[in-house]
Amino acid sequence: HYSWSQRRNYYVGLTGVDAFVTMQFTSDFQEKDIVFGGDKKLEKLIDEVEQLFPLNNGVSLQSECPIGLIGDDIEAVARKKAKEHDKTIVPVRCEGFRGVSQSLGHHIANDAIRDWVFDKKETDFEPSSFDVNVIGDYNIGGDAWASRILLEDMGLRVVGNWSGDATLAEVERAPKAALNLIHCYRSMNYIARHMEEKYGIPWMEYNFFGPSQIEASLRNIAAFFGPETQDKAEALITRYQPLVQSVTEKYRPRLDGKTVMLYVGGLRPRHVITAYEDL
């Protein structure tokens, strides 16, 4: 099928009016489409989306396994319909996650943004010298929102939060930021390198799992922006010390000297080991 979906944990608004998270458009792929191709059905589907939701800012085409087998040209459909409707249409040809541990899928997603979103339309966004993009944050339980609070509390402006709940506008204005901050290097280093090469935006890895890494990361990020930001970062670290202390005092007696076995995927071990060590 061709289908559309969004992050459920960011669902606000009125269904069908200004929020579409619970709505998924699927093309009802049948055997005959496998034989004869589903391009026409996809075109019709995009037209129907445009009729039903004329205020949409864009459409993302996610191709599932049958499309990889029959080779439908979703890129040609995207180009045709983007011109017809004057909308951003992003084809993502990533059937079955692709690659070892989904690594090729990450690369494909990065390339889709580079090729189909960046530099495609004018934006009236006014940048500042304190703008940052938060890229590759898992945000499984709202991690990115907590990160945003800390960064903004030290005087930075998060202009893009790249996760499952990012808006198209956040991604479009990314090349105007002063710094890219990467939480999961493996998933999005490609786009960070591209922005560095094409737009001259430096990037930096950071780790907001556990107090010691939060402190170190805040100081590294602040150092990039200079003394004023560094002072704010130190004040922020001081403000949170009582909270950190109370949590440590509560749990350390139970955990001190214990051994932890981590059974997690991706790069999370690297991020969370130090959080356990803090305890």
Coordinates of C-alpha atoms in Angstrom, one line a residue:
H1 CA 0.0 0.0 0.0
Y2 CA 0.8 3.7 -0.1
S3 CA 0.0 5.1 3.3
W4 CA 0.2 8.2 5.5
S5 CA 0.7 8.4 9.2
Q6 CA 2.0 10.7 12.0
R7 CA 3.1 10.6 15.6
R8 CA 0.1 9.9 18.0
N9 CA 1.8 11.3 21.1
Y10 CA 1.7 14.8 19.6
Y11 CA -2.0 14.7 18.9
V12 CA -3.8 18.0 19.6
G13 CA -6.6 19.8 17.8
L14 CA -9.8 18.7 16.1
T15 CA -9.8 15.7 13.9
G16 CA -10.2 16.6 10.3
V17 CA -10.0 20.3 11.0
D18 CA -6.4 21.1 12.2
A19 CA -5.2 17.6 13.2
F20 CA -5.0 14.5 11.1
V21 CA -3.1 12.0 13.2
T22 CA -5.8 9.5 13.6
M23 CA -6.5 9.6 9.8
Q24 CA -4.5 7.3 7.5
F25 CA -4.9 7.3 3.8
T26 CA -4.3 4.0 2.1
S27 CA -4.6 3.0 -1.5
D28 CA -6.4 -0.3 -1.2
F29 CA -3.7 -2.1 -3.2
Q30 CA -5.1 -5.2 -5.0
E31 CA -3.7 -8.0 -7.0
K32 CA -4.4 -6.2 -10.3
D33 CA -2.3 -3.3 -9.1
I34 CA 0.6 -5.6 -8.5
V35 CA 0.3 -6.8 -12.1
F36 CA -0.5 -3.5 -13.9
G37 CA 1.1 -1.0 -11.5
G38 CA -0.5 1.3 -8.9
D39 CA 0.7 4.7 -10.2
K40 CA -2.8 5.9 -11.3
K41 CA -4.3 4.8 -8.0
L42 CA -1.6 6.8 -6.2
E43 CA -2.3 9.9 -8.3
K44 CA -6.1 9.6 -7.6
L45 CA -5.3 9.3 -3.9
I46 CA -3.2 12.5 -3.8
D47 CA -6.1 14.3 -5.6
E48 CA -8.5 13.0 -3.0
V49 CA -6.3 14.2 -0.2
E50 CA -6.2 17.6 -1.8
Q51 CA -10.0 17.7 -2.1
L52 CA -10.6 16.5 1.5
F53 CA -7.9 18.7 3.1
P54 CA -7.1 21.7 0.9
L55 CA -5.2 23.4 3.7
N56 CA -2.6 20.6 3.9
N57 CA 1.0 21.8 3.6
G58 CA 2.3 18.7 1.9
V59 CA 2.1 15.0 1.4
S60 CA 4.6 12.2 2.2
L61 CA 4.4 9.0 0.2
Q62 CA 5.6 6.0 2.1
S63 CA 6.0 2.9 -0.1
E64 CA 5.5 -0.5 1.4
C65 CA 6.9 -3.9 0.2
P66 CA 4.7 -4.5 -2.9
I67 CA 5.9 -1.3 -4.4
G68 CA 9.5 -2.4 -4.1
L69 CA 8.6 -5.6 -5.9
I70 CA 6.8 -4.0 -8.8
G71 CA 8.9 -0.9 -9.1
D72 CA 6.2 1.8 -9.3
D73 CA 7.7 5.2 -10.2
I74 CA 6.5 7.1 -7.1
E75 CA 9.1 9.9 -7.8
A76 CA 7.5 10.7 -11.1
V77 CA 4.0 10.8 -9.5
A78 CA 5.4 13.1 -6.8
R79 CA 6.9 15.5 -9.3
K80 CA 3.7 15.6 -11.4
K81 CA 1.4 16.2 -8.5
A82 CA 3.6 18.6 -6.7
K83 CA 3.5 20.8 -9.8
E84 CA -0.2 20.3 -10.3
H85 CA -1.2 21.2 -6.7
D86 CA 1.7 23.5 -5.9
K87 CA 2.5 21.5 -2.7
T88 CA 5.5 19.7 -1.3
I89 CA 5.2 16.0 -2.0
V90 CA 8.0 13.7 -0.7
P91 CA 8.4 10.2 -2.0
V92 CA 10.2 7.8 0.4
R93 CA 11.1 4.5 -1.2
C94 CA 12.0 2.5 1.8
E95 CA 10.1 -0.8 1.7
G96 CA 10.7 -3.0 4.7
F97 CA 13.0 -0.5 6.6
R98 CA 16.0 -1.5 4.3
G99 CA 19.6 -2.3 5.3
V100 CA 21.3 -3.8 8.3
S101 CA 19.6 -2.7 11.5
Q102 CA 17.5 -0.2 9.3
S103 CA 20.7 1.8 8.6
L104 CA 19.9 2.2 4.9
G105 CA 16.4 3.3 5.8
H106 CA 17.9 6.2 7.8
H107 CA 20.1 7.1 4.8
I108 CA 17.1 7.1 2.4
A109 CA 15.1 9.3 4.8
N110 CA 17.9 11.8 5.0
D111 CA 18.2 11.8 1.2
A112 CA 14.4 12.3 0.8
I113 CA 14.7 15.5 2.9
R114 CA 17.7 16.7 1.0
D115 CA 16.2 16.1 -2.5
W116 CA 12.5 16.8 -1.9
V117 CA 12.2 19.3 0.9
F118 CA 15.2 21.6 1.1
D119 CA 15.3 24.6 -1.3
K120 CA 11.9 23.8 -2.8
K121 CA 10.0 26.8 -1.7
E122 CA 10.6 30.3 -0.3
T123 CA 10.2 30.8 3.4
D124 CA 9.7 34.1 5.2
F125 CA 11.5 32.7 8.3
E126 CA 13.8 35.2 10.0
P127 CA 16.9 33.5 11.4
S128 CA 18.9 34.6 14.5
S129 CA 22.4 33.7 15.6
F130 CA 21.0 31.6 18.4
D131 CA 19.0 29.2 16.3
V132 CA 19.5 25.4 16.6
N133 CA 18.0 22.3 15.1
V134 CA 17.6 19.2 17.3
I135 CA 18.1 16.3 14.9
G136 CA 17.7 12.6 15.4
D137 CA 16.1 12.7 18.9
Y138 CA 14.2 9.5 19.7
N139 CA 11.3 11.4 21.4
I140 CA 9.7 8.1 22.3
G141 CA 8.5 9.5 25.6
G142 CA 8.8 13.2 24.9
D143 CA 12.6 13.4 25.3
A144 CA 12.8 16.0 22.6
W145 CA 10.3 18.3 24.4
A146 CA 12.4 18.1 27.6
S147 CA 15.6 18.9 25.6
R148 CA 13.9 21.9 24.0
I149 CA 13.1 23.3 27.4
L150 CA 16.7 23.1 28.6
L151 CA 18.1 24.6 25.4
E152 CA 15.6 27.5 25.4
D153 CA 16.2 28.1 29.1
M154 CA 19.8 28.9 28.2
G155 CA 18.8 31.4 25.5
L156 CA 18.8 29.4 22.4
R157 CA 15.9 29.1 19.9
V158 CA 15.0 25.6 18.8
V159 CA 13.8 26.2 15.2
G160 CA 13.5 22.6 14.3
N161 CA 12.8 19.5 16.4
W162 CA 13.3 16.6 14.0
S163 CA 11.4 13.7 15.2
G164 CA 8.1 11.9 14.4
D165 CA 6.2 15.0 15.3
A166 CA 8.2 17.6 13.3
T167 CA 6.3 19.9 11.0
L168 CA 7.2 20.5 7.4
A169 CA 8.0 24.1 8.2
E170 CA 10.6 23.0 10.8
V171 CA 12.4 20.9 8.3
E172 CA 12.2 23.5 5.5
R173 CA 13.8 26.3 7.6
A174 CA 16.6 24.0 8.9
P175 CA 19.3 25.3 6.6
K176 CA 19.0 28.8 8.2
A177 CA 20.0 27.6 11.7
A178 CA 23.3 28.4 13.4
L179 CA 24.0 24.9 14.7
N180 CA 22.7 21.4 14.3
L181 CA 22.5 19.3 17.4
I182 CA 22.5 15.5 16.9
H183 CA 21.2 13.1 19.5
C184 CA 21.4 9.9 17.4
Y185 CA 24.4 10.3 15.2
R186 CA 23.9 7.1 13.3
S187 CA 20.5 8.0 12.0
M188 CA 21.0 11.5 10.8
N189 CA 24.7 12.2 10.4
Y190 CA 24.2 12.2 6.6
I191 CA 21.9 15.3 6.6
A192 CA 24.0 17.1 9.1
R193 CA 27.1 16.6 6.9
H194 CA 25.1 17.7 3.9
M195 CA 24.0 20.9 5.6
E196 CA 27.6 21.6 6.7
E197 CA 28.9 21.2 3.2
K198 CA 26.1 23.1 1.4
Y199 CA 25.0 25.7 3.9
G200 CA 28.1 26.0 6.2
I201 CA 26.1 24.9 9.3
P202 CA 28.4 23.2 11.9
W203 CA 27.0 20.2 13.9
M204 CA 27.6 18.8 17.3
E205 CA 26.7 15.5 19.1
Y206 CA 25.0 15.8 22.5
N207 CA 23.6 13.4 25.1
F208 CA 20.8 14.4 27.4
F209 CA 20.4 11.0 29.2
G210 CA 21.5 11.4 32.8
P211 CA 22.6 14.4 34.8
S212 CA 26.4 14.2 34.2
Q213 CA 25.9 14.0 30.4
I214 CA 23.3 16.8 30.4
E215 CA 25.8 19.0 32.2
A216 CA 28.6 18.2 29.9
S217 CA 26.4 18.6 26.8
L218 CA 25.0 21.9 28.0
R219 CA 28.5 23.2 28.5
N220 CA 29.7 22.1 25.1
I221 CA 26.8 23.6 23.3
A222 CA 27.1 26.9 25.3
A223 CA 30.8 27.1 24.5
F224 CA 29.9 27.3 20.8
F225 CA 27.7 30.4 21.4
G226 CA 30.0 32.2 23.8
P227 CA 30.2 33.7 27.3
E228 CA 26.6 35.0 27.6
T229 CA 25.2 31.6 26.8
Q230 CA 27.8 29.9 29.0
D231 CA 26.7 32.0 32.0
K232 CA 23.1 31.0 31.4
A233 CA 24.0 27.3 31.1
E234 CA 25.9 27.4 34.4
A235 CA 22.8 29.1 36.1
L236 CA 20.6 26.4 34.6
I237 CA 22.8 23.6 35.9
T238 CA 22.8 25.1 39.3
R239 CA 19.0 25.5 39.3
Y240 CA 18.6 21.8 38.6
Q241 CA 21.1 20.5 41.2
P242 CA 18.6 20.1 44.1
L243 CA 16.4 18.0 41.8
V244 CA 19.3 15.8 40.7
Q245 CA 20.5 15.4 44.3
S246 CA 17.1 14.4 45.6
V247 CA 16.7 11.7 42.9
T248 CA 20.2 10.4 43.5
E249 CA 19.7 10.3 47.2
K250 CA 16.4 8.3 46.8
Y251 CA 17.7 5.6 44.4
R252 CA 21.5 5.3 45.0
P253 CA 21.2 3.3 48.3
R254 CA 19.1 0.7 46.4
L255 CA 21.4 0.6 43.4
D256 CA 24.9 1.2 44.7
G257 CA 27.2 -1.7 43.9
K258 CA 24.6 -3.5 41.7
T259 CA 25.3 -4.7 38.2
V260 CA 23.0 -3.7 35.3
M261 CA 22.4 -5.6 32.2
L262 CA 21.2 -3.5 29.3
Y263 CA 19.0 -5.1 26.6
V264 CA 18.4 -2.2 24.2
G265 CA 18.8 -1.5 20.5
G266 CA 20.6 1.0 18.4
L267 CA 22.9 3.5 20.0
R268 CA 21.0 3.6 23.3
P269 CA 23.6 1.7 25.3
R270 CA 26.1 4.5 24.6
H271 CA 23.6 7.1 25.7
V272 CA 22.2 5.4 28.8
I273 CA 25.3 3.7 30.4
T274 CA 26.4 7.0 31.9
A275 CA 22.9 7.6 33.3
Y276 CA 23.2 4.3 35.3
E277 CA 26.7 5.3 36.4
D278 CA 25.3 8.5 37.8
L279 CA 23.2 6.4 40.1

